Amino acid sequence: MASSPNKLTDRPETLEGQGADVLADVLDTLRLSTRMHGRFELFAPWGLQFGTAPGAHIVLVARGGARLEVEGVPGALELCAGDLAVLPHGGGHTLRDAEGSPVHVLERGACASARGKGSIRLGGDGERTTLVAASFQLGVAPRTLLFKELPHVIHLAADDAATAPSLASTVQLLLTESASSHPGATVIMSRLADILLVQALRAHIMKSEGSCREAGMRALGDPQIGKALALIHERPQEPWTVESLASAVAMSRSGFAARFSELVGEPPLEYLVGWRMIKAAQLLRESELPLSEVAPAIGYQSEASFNRAFKRWDGTAPGAYRRNHRRAS
């Protein structure tokens, strides 16, 4: 039986023989922290404009409908009651009841000052819409294509049969807590928003199998390429080659290389090097391991070769990277 984590930020040990959880690995390196905007009670005509702060955002429609406009994305997305929209890369976005409705610009800190004081009420005296919104600050900028290649908007419709029942349950719990005045409601909302983000990404991965053209997360839904990614994440220190990875997932070398590049967006060994550097950067930020121990932990036989590889990847030497991030934190 897998052991439980000691802290909420710790990951439990996996069962023997169980592959690495690649999605959890990717999110873990981003160091996500949740910022709940809260619950909005809006009466037509209404409009909300969210700034261009970096990080992911989620919008959940509890009642009524909304028109979502995202900077850099043509057109608008119509959201209905129960729909969830995820903006993995953040960016400015606007929500309105209808095209042309006046917009209220949310100033930085406006939601924080209202948190714990009930719903934020805006608009006129027309039809009512209820929204729940949250954002996620990224402690580290995404460097893996698995995250960078996600679409600007992920739309999960309430009536989509492919949406997992567990996601629908989390949506309902979040909506219930957003209307609650009980102690701890804001903490519960933040935790549920965390869960909802992961469930939404997982639903997107599973929904994309065989139908989605963009590279990235959809690779996790492919049995063989998903297994290869799990092997890389589970044992980055292994001296992997294209041949050894192909053999491990029962594919020919050429077939594996082509399929991996198509689904992930880069060749296997490029992904391997990139993931090693991401893990090295995490160790440099979060541990006291000397460089002589970081190097073999991610597959480099010498500190010198690791230093050269890291500098090619980040533009700074590992020691300087560690000092810069320690000063920033």
Tab-separated table of C-alpha atoms in Angstrom:
chain	number	residue	atom	x	y	z
A	1	MET	CA	0.000	0.000	0.000
A	2	ALA	CA	1.331	3.458	-0.865
A	3	SER	CA	2.350	5.531	2.134
A	4	SER	CA	0.679	8.860	2.868
A	5	PRO	CA	2.628	12.114	2.618
A	6	ASN	CA	3.675	13.819	5.836
A	7	LYS	CA	2.762	17.262	4.452
A	8	LEU	CA	0.299	18.457	1.834
A	9	THR	CA	3.232	19.377	-0.401
A	10	ASP	CA	4.876	15.951	-0.083
A	11	ARG	CA	4.104	13.287	-2.641
A	12	PRO	CA	3.340	9.745	-1.402
A	13	GLU	CA	5.607	6.884	-2.323
A	14	THR	CA	4.362	4.884	-5.289
A	15	LEU	CA	3.644	1.196	-5.183
A	16	GLU	CA	6.414	-1.088	-6.360
A	17	GLY	CA	6.144	-1.498	-10.121
A	18	GLN	CA	3.856	1.509	-10.482
A	19	GLY	CA	5.062	4.078	-13.012
A	20	ALA	CA	5.773	7.692	-12.223
A	21	ASP	CA	2.861	10.151	-12.314
A	22	VAL	CA	4.100	12.482	-15.049
A	23	LEU	CA	1.345	15.073	-14.637
A	24	ALA	CA	2.022	15.293	-10.883
A	25	ASP	CA	5.752	15.598	-11.601
A	26	VAL	CA	5.234	18.479	-14.018
A	27	LEU	CA	2.910	20.372	-11.657
A	28	ASP	CA	5.246	19.740	-8.719
A	29	THR	CA	8.115	21.517	-10.496
A	30	LEU	CA	5.904	24.579	-11.116
A	31	ARG	CA	5.274	25.162	-7.397
A	32	LEU	CA	1.654	26.241	-7.817
A	33	SER	CA	-0.016	28.375	-5.162
A	34	THR	CA	-3.728	29.165	-5.270
A	35	ARG	CA	-5.289	32.606	-5.115
A	36	MET	CA	-9.061	32.458	-4.888
A	37	HIS	CA	-10.827	35.440	-6.445
A	38	GLY	CA	-14.089	34.267	-4.930
A	39	ARG	CA	-17.745	34.109	-5.862
A	40	PHE	CA	-19.319	36.749	-8.093
A	41	GLU	CA	-23.041	37.550	-8.193
A	42	LEU	CA	-23.553	39.444	-11.457
A	43	PHE	CA	-26.664	41.088	-12.878
A	44	ALA	CA	-27.033	42.025	-16.532
A	45	PRO	CA	-25.577	44.031	-18.045
A	46	TRP	CA	-22.220	43.120	-16.522
A	47	GLY	CA	-18.587	42.605	-17.461
A	48	LEU	CA	-15.402	41.674	-15.599
A	49	GLN	CA	-11.886	42.253	-16.872
A	50	PHE	CA	-9.049	40.295	-15.274
A	51	GLY	CA	-5.482	41.548	-15.659
A	52	THR	CA	-2.537	39.895	-17.360
A	53	ALA	CA	-0.967	38.459	-14.195
A	54	PRO	CA	1.031	35.298	-15.001
A	55	GLY	CA	-0.224	31.916	-13.852
A	56	ALA	CA	-3.183	29.682	-14.588
A	57	HIS	CA	-6.821	30.717	-14.120
A	58	ILE	CA	-10.105	28.860	-13.750
A	59	VAL	CA	-13.647	30.134	-14.230
A	60	LEU	CA	-16.644	28.107	-13.087
A	61	VAL	CA	-20.213	29.079	-13.961
A	62	ALA	CA	-22.621	28.218	-11.165
A	63	ARG	CA	-25.730	29.866	-12.615
A	64	GLY	CA	-26.677	31.629	-15.836
A	65	GLY	CA	-24.114	32.048	-18.592
A	66	ALA	CA	-21.048	34.038	-19.561
A	67	ARG	CA	-19.081	35.073	-22.616
A	68	LEU	CA	-15.325	34.496	-22.166
A	69	GLU	CA	-12.893	36.571	-24.248
A	70	VAL	CA	-9.172	35.757	-23.921
A	71	GLU	CA	-6.353	37.987	-25.160
A	72	GLY	CA	-4.678	36.433	-28.195
A	73	VAL	CA	-7.550	34.004	-28.832
A	74	PRO	CA	-9.934	34.891	-31.682
A	75	GLY	CA	-13.640	34.922	-30.971
A	76	ALA	CA	-15.388	34.274	-27.684
A	77	LEU	CA	-16.360	31.162	-25.747
A	78	GLU	CA	-19.934	30.836	-24.501
A	79	LEU	CA	-20.107	29.251	-21.040
A	80	CYS	CA	-23.254	27.728	-19.549
A	81	ALA	CA	-24.178	26.744	-15.995
A	82	GLY	CA	-21.829	24.007	-14.759
A	83	ASP	CA	-19.153	24.741	-17.381
A	84	LEU	CA	-15.506	25.073	-16.416
A	85	ALA	CA	-12.893	27.075	-18.339
A	86	VAL	CA	-9.180	26.713	-17.590
A	87	LEU	CA	-6.565	29.165	-18.846
A	88	PRO	CA	-3.297	27.245	-18.260
A	89	HIS	CA	-1.079	30.133	-19.400
A	90	GLY	CA	-3.050	32.936	-17.778
A	91	GLY	CA	-3.186	36.231	-19.628
A	92	GLY	CA	-5.790	38.942	-19.709
A	93	HIS	CA	-9.377	37.830	-20.114
A	94	THR	CA	-12.850	39.325	-19.949
A	95	LEU	CA	-16.180	37.846	-18.894
A	96	ARG	CA	-19.492	39.446	-19.911
A	97	ASP	CA	-23.139	38.560	-20.050
A	98	ALA	CA	-23.275	39.643	-23.714
A	99	GLU	CA	-21.150	41.262	-26.405
A	100	GLY	CA	-20.691	44.981	-25.796
A	101	SER	CA	-21.706	44.978	-22.120
A	102	PRO	CA	-19.757	47.486	-19.998
A	103	VAL	CA	-16.694	46.103	-18.239
A	104	HIS	CA	-15.577	46.543	-14.639
A	105	VAL	CA	-11.782	46.301	-14.397
A	106	LEU	CA	-10.749	44.290	-11.351
A	107	GLU	CA	-7.922	46.156	-9.682
A	108	ARG	CA	-5.095	44.168	-8.110
A	109	GLY	CA	-6.109	43.233	-4.573
A	110	ALA	CA	-9.819	43.994	-5.051
A	111	CYS	CA	-10.814	40.347	-4.648
A	112	ALA	CA	-8.413	39.805	-1.758
A	113	SER	CA	-9.963	42.672	0.203
A	114	ALA	CA	-13.436	41.178	-0.289
A	115	ARG	CA	-12.403	37.600	0.529
A	116	GLY	CA	-14.307	36.112	3.441
A	117	LYS	CA	-16.986	38.838	3.247
A	118	GLY	CA	-19.382	37.016	0.943
A	119	SER	CA	-19.993	37.305	-2.785
A	120	ILE	CA	-18.791	40.203	-4.926
A	121	ARG	CA	-21.876	41.854	-6.486
A	122	LEU	CA	-21.700	43.838	-9.737
A	123	GLY	CA	-23.800	44.855	-12.722
A	124	GLY	CA	-27.279	46.211	-13.336
A	125	ASP	CA	-30.707	44.841	-12.463
A	126	GLY	CA	-31.154	42.205	-15.167
A	127	GLU	CA	-30.688	38.450	-15.379
A	128	ARG	CA	-28.397	36.921	-12.727
A	129	THR	CA	-25.181	34.970	-13.306
A	130	THR	CA	-23.037	33.392	-10.585
A	131	LEU	CA	-19.339	32.689	-11.164
A	132	VAL	CA	-16.474	31.291	-9.116
A	133	ALA	CA	-12.974	32.296	-10.216
A	134	ALA	CA	-9.462	31.448	-9.035
A	135	SER	CA	-5.895	31.935	-10.202
A	136	PHE	CA	-2.720	29.953	-9.604
A	137	GLN	CA	0.628	31.630	-9.195
A	138	LEU	CA	3.545	29.710	-10.695
A	139	GLY	CA	6.636	29.727	-8.500
A	140	VAL	CA	8.687	28.723	-11.544
A	141	ALA	CA	8.044	29.428	-15.221
A	142	PRO	CA	7.055	26.292	-17.208
A	143	ARG	CA	9.993	24.847	-19.156
A	144	THR	CA	8.551	21.519	-20.303
A	145	LEU	CA	6.600	21.230	-23.554
A	146	LEU	CA	4.056	19.032	-21.787
A	147	PHE	CA	2.767	22.199	-20.122
A	148	LYS	CA	3.856	24.889	-22.585
A	149	GLU	CA	1.938	23.250	-25.444
A	150	LEU	CA	-1.388	23.239	-23.614
A	151	PRO	CA	-4.054	25.290	-25.439
A	152	HIS	CA	-4.820	28.838	-24.275
A	153	VAL	CA	-8.265	27.726	-23.099
A	154	ILE	CA	-9.534	24.327	-21.963
A	155	HIS	CA	-13.343	24.182	-21.955
A	156	LEU	CA	-15.066	21.390	-20.058
A	157	ALA	CA	-18.818	21.540	-20.642
A	158	ALA	CA	-21.213	20.379	-17.942
A	159	ASP	CA	-23.120	18.202	-20.425
A	160	ASP	CA	-19.991	16.537	-21.860
A	161	ALA	CA	-20.334	12.787	-21.316
A	162	ALA	CA	-16.532	12.450	-21.346
A	163	THR	CA	-16.198	14.594	-18.195
A	164	ALA	CA	-15.385	12.335	-15.266
A	165	PRO	CA	-17.947	12.092	-12.421
A	166	SER	CA	-15.159	12.968	-9.967
A	167	LEU	CA	-14.675	16.335	-11.678
A	168	ALA	CA	-18.405	17.042	-11.501
A	169	SER	CA	-18.326	16.213	-7.773
A	170	THR	CA	-15.462	18.637	-7.163
A	171	VAL	CA	-17.300	21.341	-9.110
A	172	GLN	CA	-20.359	20.877	-6.910
A	173	LEU	CA	-18.305	20.957	-3.705
A	174	LEU	CA	-16.554	24.157	-4.780
A	175	LEU	CA	-19.855	25.818	-5.644
A	176	THR	CA	-21.286	24.806	-2.267
A	177	GLU	CA	-18.293	26.123	-0.322
A	178	SER	CA	-18.268	29.372	-2.310
A	179	ALA	CA	-21.753	30.108	-0.946
A	180	SER	CA	-20.821	29.101	2.609
A	181	SER	CA	-20.132	31.469	5.503
A	182	HIS	CA	-18.795	28.665	7.706
A	183	PRO	CA	-15.312	28.916	9.234
A	184	GLY	CA	-12.553	27.662	6.937
A	185	ALA	CA	-14.600	28.011	3.755
A	186	THR	CA	-11.890	30.017	1.956
A	187	VAL	CA	-9.250	27.387	2.795
A	188	ILE	CA	-11.498	24.587	1.552
A	189	MET	CA	-12.202	26.554	-1.643
A	190	SER	CA	-8.482	26.947	-2.317
A	191	ARG	CA	-7.852	23.228	-1.849
A	192	LEU	CA	-10.800	22.323	-4.060
A	193	ALA	CA	-9.512	24.716	-6.734
A	194	ASP	CA	-6.170	22.865	-6.650
A	195	ILE	CA	-7.963	19.554	-7.155
A	196	LEU	CA	-10.172	21.003	-9.875
A	197	LEU	CA	-7.167	22.242	-11.870
A	198	VAL	CA	-5.521	18.804	-11.816
A	199	GLN	CA	-8.781	17.027	-12.655
A	200	ALA	CA	-9.393	19.443	-15.540
A	201	LEU	CA	-5.925	18.804	-16.983
A	202	ARG	CA	-6.451	15.065	-16.596
A	203	ALA	CA	-9.837	15.274	-18.313
A	204	HIS	CA	-8.230	17.247	-21.145
A	205	ILE	CA	-5.554	14.569	-21.556
A	206	MET	CA	-8.083	11.744	-21.702
A	207	LYS	CA	-10.461	13.710	-23.941
A	208	SER	CA	-7.628	14.508	-26.366
A	209	GLU	CA	-6.753	10.889	-27.150
A	210	GLY	CA	-7.031	10.359	-30.872
A	211	SER	CA	-8.771	13.683	-31.494
A	212	CYS	CA	-6.352	16.439	-30.529
A	213	ARG	CA	-3.650	17.611	-32.897
A	214	GLU	CA	-1.445	19.714	-30.639
A	215	ALA	CA	1.618	18.147	-29.042
A	216	GLY	CA	2.123	18.093	-25.299
A	217	MET	CA	-0.062	16.640	-22.565
A	218	ARG	CA	-1.992	14.397	-24.945
A	219	ALA	CA	1.150	12.210	-25.063
A	220	LEU	CA	0.255	11.002	-21.567
A	221	GLY	CA	-2.882	9.377	-22.954
A	222	ASP	CA	-0.882	7.229	-25.388
A	223	PRO	CA	-0.088	3.838	-23.767
A	224	GLN	CA	3.439	3.485	-25.149
A	225	ILE	CA	4.614	7.100	-25.223
A	226	GLY	CA	2.978	7.680	-21.842
A	227	LYS	CA	4.945	4.733	-20.468
A	228	ALA	CA	8.192	6.089	-21.954
A	229	LEU	CA	7.566	9.459	-20.306
A	230	ALA	CA	6.878	7.724	-16.999
A	231	LEU	CA	10.211	5.873	-17.271
A	232	ILE	CA	12.090	9.122	-17.946
A	233	HIS	CA	10.395	10.835	-15.002
A	234	GLU	CA	10.831	7.866	-12.679
A	235	ARG	CA	14.514	7.304	-13.479
A	236	PRO	CA	16.056	10.448	-15.033
A	237	GLN	CA	19.503	9.280	-13.916
A	238	GLU	CA	19.276	6.198	-16.153
A	239	PRO	CA	21.551	6.256	-19.244
A	240	TRP	CA	18.552	6.205	-21.570
A	241	THR	CA	18.956	5.953	-25.335
A	242	VAL	CA	16.311	6.009	-28.045
A	243	GLU	CA	16.893	2.264	-28.447
A	244	SER	CA	16.485	1.443	-24.748
A	245	LEU	CA	13.314	3.532	-24.414
A	246	ALA	CA	11.847	1.994	-27.576
A	247	SER	CA	12.638	-1.496	-26.308
A	248	ALA	CA	11.065	-0.743	-22.917
A	249	VAL	CA	7.746	0.114	-24.579
A	250	ALA	CA	7.926	-2.624	-27.228
A	251	MET	CA	8.344	-0.384	-30.280
A	252	SER	CA	10.865	-0.169	-33.082
A	253	ARG	CA	13.482	2.565	-32.734
A	254	SER	CA	12.269	4.553	-35.743
A	255	GLY	CA	8.582	4.123	-34.930
A	256	PHE	CA	9.124	5.172	-31.316
A	257	ALA	CA	11.203	8.233	-32.225
A	258	ALA	CA	8.624	9.436	-34.749
A	259	ARG	CA	5.647	8.826	-32.452
A	260	PHE	CA	7.349	10.460	-29.450
A	261	SER	CA	8.251	13.570	-31.447
A	262	GLU	CA	4.728	13.823	-32.857
A	263	LEU	CA	2.964	13.581	-29.503
A	264	VAL	CA	5.432	15.335	-27.182
A	265	GLY	CA	6.688	17.977	-29.594
A	266	GLU	CA	10.408	17.178	-29.448
A	267	PRO	CA	12.653	14.093	-29.884
A	268	PRO	CA	13.081	11.666	-26.958
A	269	LEU	CA	16.631	12.642	-25.988
A	270	GLU	CA	15.868	16.363	-26.154
A	271	TYR	CA	12.964	15.795	-23.794
A	272	LEU	CA	15.196	13.692	-21.516
A	273	VAL	CA	17.852	16.414	-21.283
A	274	GLY	CA	15.220	19.088	-20.683
A	275	TRP	CA	13.562	17.102	-17.905
A	276	ARG	CA	16.924	16.405	-16.270
A	277	MET	CA	17.632	20.135	-16.222
A	278	ILE	CA	14.183	20.930	-14.789
A	279	LYS	CA	14.774	18.427	-11.979
A	280	ALA	CA	18.293	19.749	-11.426
A	281	ALA	CA	16.931	23.291	-11.145
A	282	GLN	CA	14.390	22.093	-8.587
A	283	LEU	CA	17.132	20.414	-6.533
A	284	LEU	CA	19.238	23.570	-6.685
A	285	ARG	CA	16.334	25.707	-5.447
A	286	GLU	CA	14.914	23.397	-2.825
A	287	SER	CA	17.748	21.265	-1.466
A	288	GLU	CA	21.191	21.689	0.043
A	289	LEU	CA	22.747	18.946	-2.087
A	290	PRO	CA	26.204	19.913	-3.370
A	291	LEU	CA	26.668	20.030	-7.134
A	292	SER	CA	28.719	16.842	-6.938
A	293	GLU	CA	25.549	15.019	-5.794
A	294	VAL	CA	23.042	16.857	-7.997
A	295	ALA	CA	24.942	15.784	-11.130
A	296	PRO	CA	24.640	11.969	-10.667
A	297	ALA	CA	21.072	12.319	-9.351
A	298	ILE	CA	19.977	13.440	-12.813
A	299	GLY	CA	22.256	11.256	-14.922
A	300	TYR	CA	25.611	13.061	-15.252
A	301	GLN	CA	28.803	11.219	-14.408
A	302	SER	CA	30.827	14.355	-13.707
A	303	GLU	CA	30.114	17.740	-12.205
A	304	ALA	CA	31.866	19.423	-15.150
A	305	SER	CA	29.597	17.822	-17.775
A	306	PHE	CA	26.541	18.731	-15.680
A	307	ASN	CA	27.733	22.347	-15.371
A	308	ARG	CA	28.125	22.642	-19.142
A	309	ALA	CA	24.702	21.107	-19.842
A	310	PHE	CA	22.949	23.298	-17.274
A	311	LYS	CA	24.572	26.480	-18.592
A	312	ARG	CA	23.474	25.610	-22.154
A	313	TRP	CA	19.925	25.131	-20.863
A	314	ASP	CA	19.580	28.124	-18.546
A	315	GLY	CA	22.352	30.500	-19.571
A	316	THR	CA	23.762	30.509	-16.034
A	317	ALA	CA	25.986	28.074	-14.161
A	318	PRO	CA	24.293	25.853	-11.520
A	319	GLY	CA	25.989	27.623	-8.607
A	320	ALA	CA	24.900	31.052	-9.843
A	321	TYR	CA	21.362	29.755	-10.470
A	322	ARG	CA	21.147	28.528	-6.865
A	323	ARG	CA	22.433	31.827	-5.440
A	324	ASN	CA	20.065	33.903	-7.580
A	325	HIS	CA	17.016	31.910	-6.498
A	326	ARG	CA	18.031	31.908	-2.844
A	327	ARG	CA	18.275	35.726	-2.955
A	328	ALA	CA	14.903	35.983	-4.708
A	329	SER	CA	13.189	33.827	-2.075
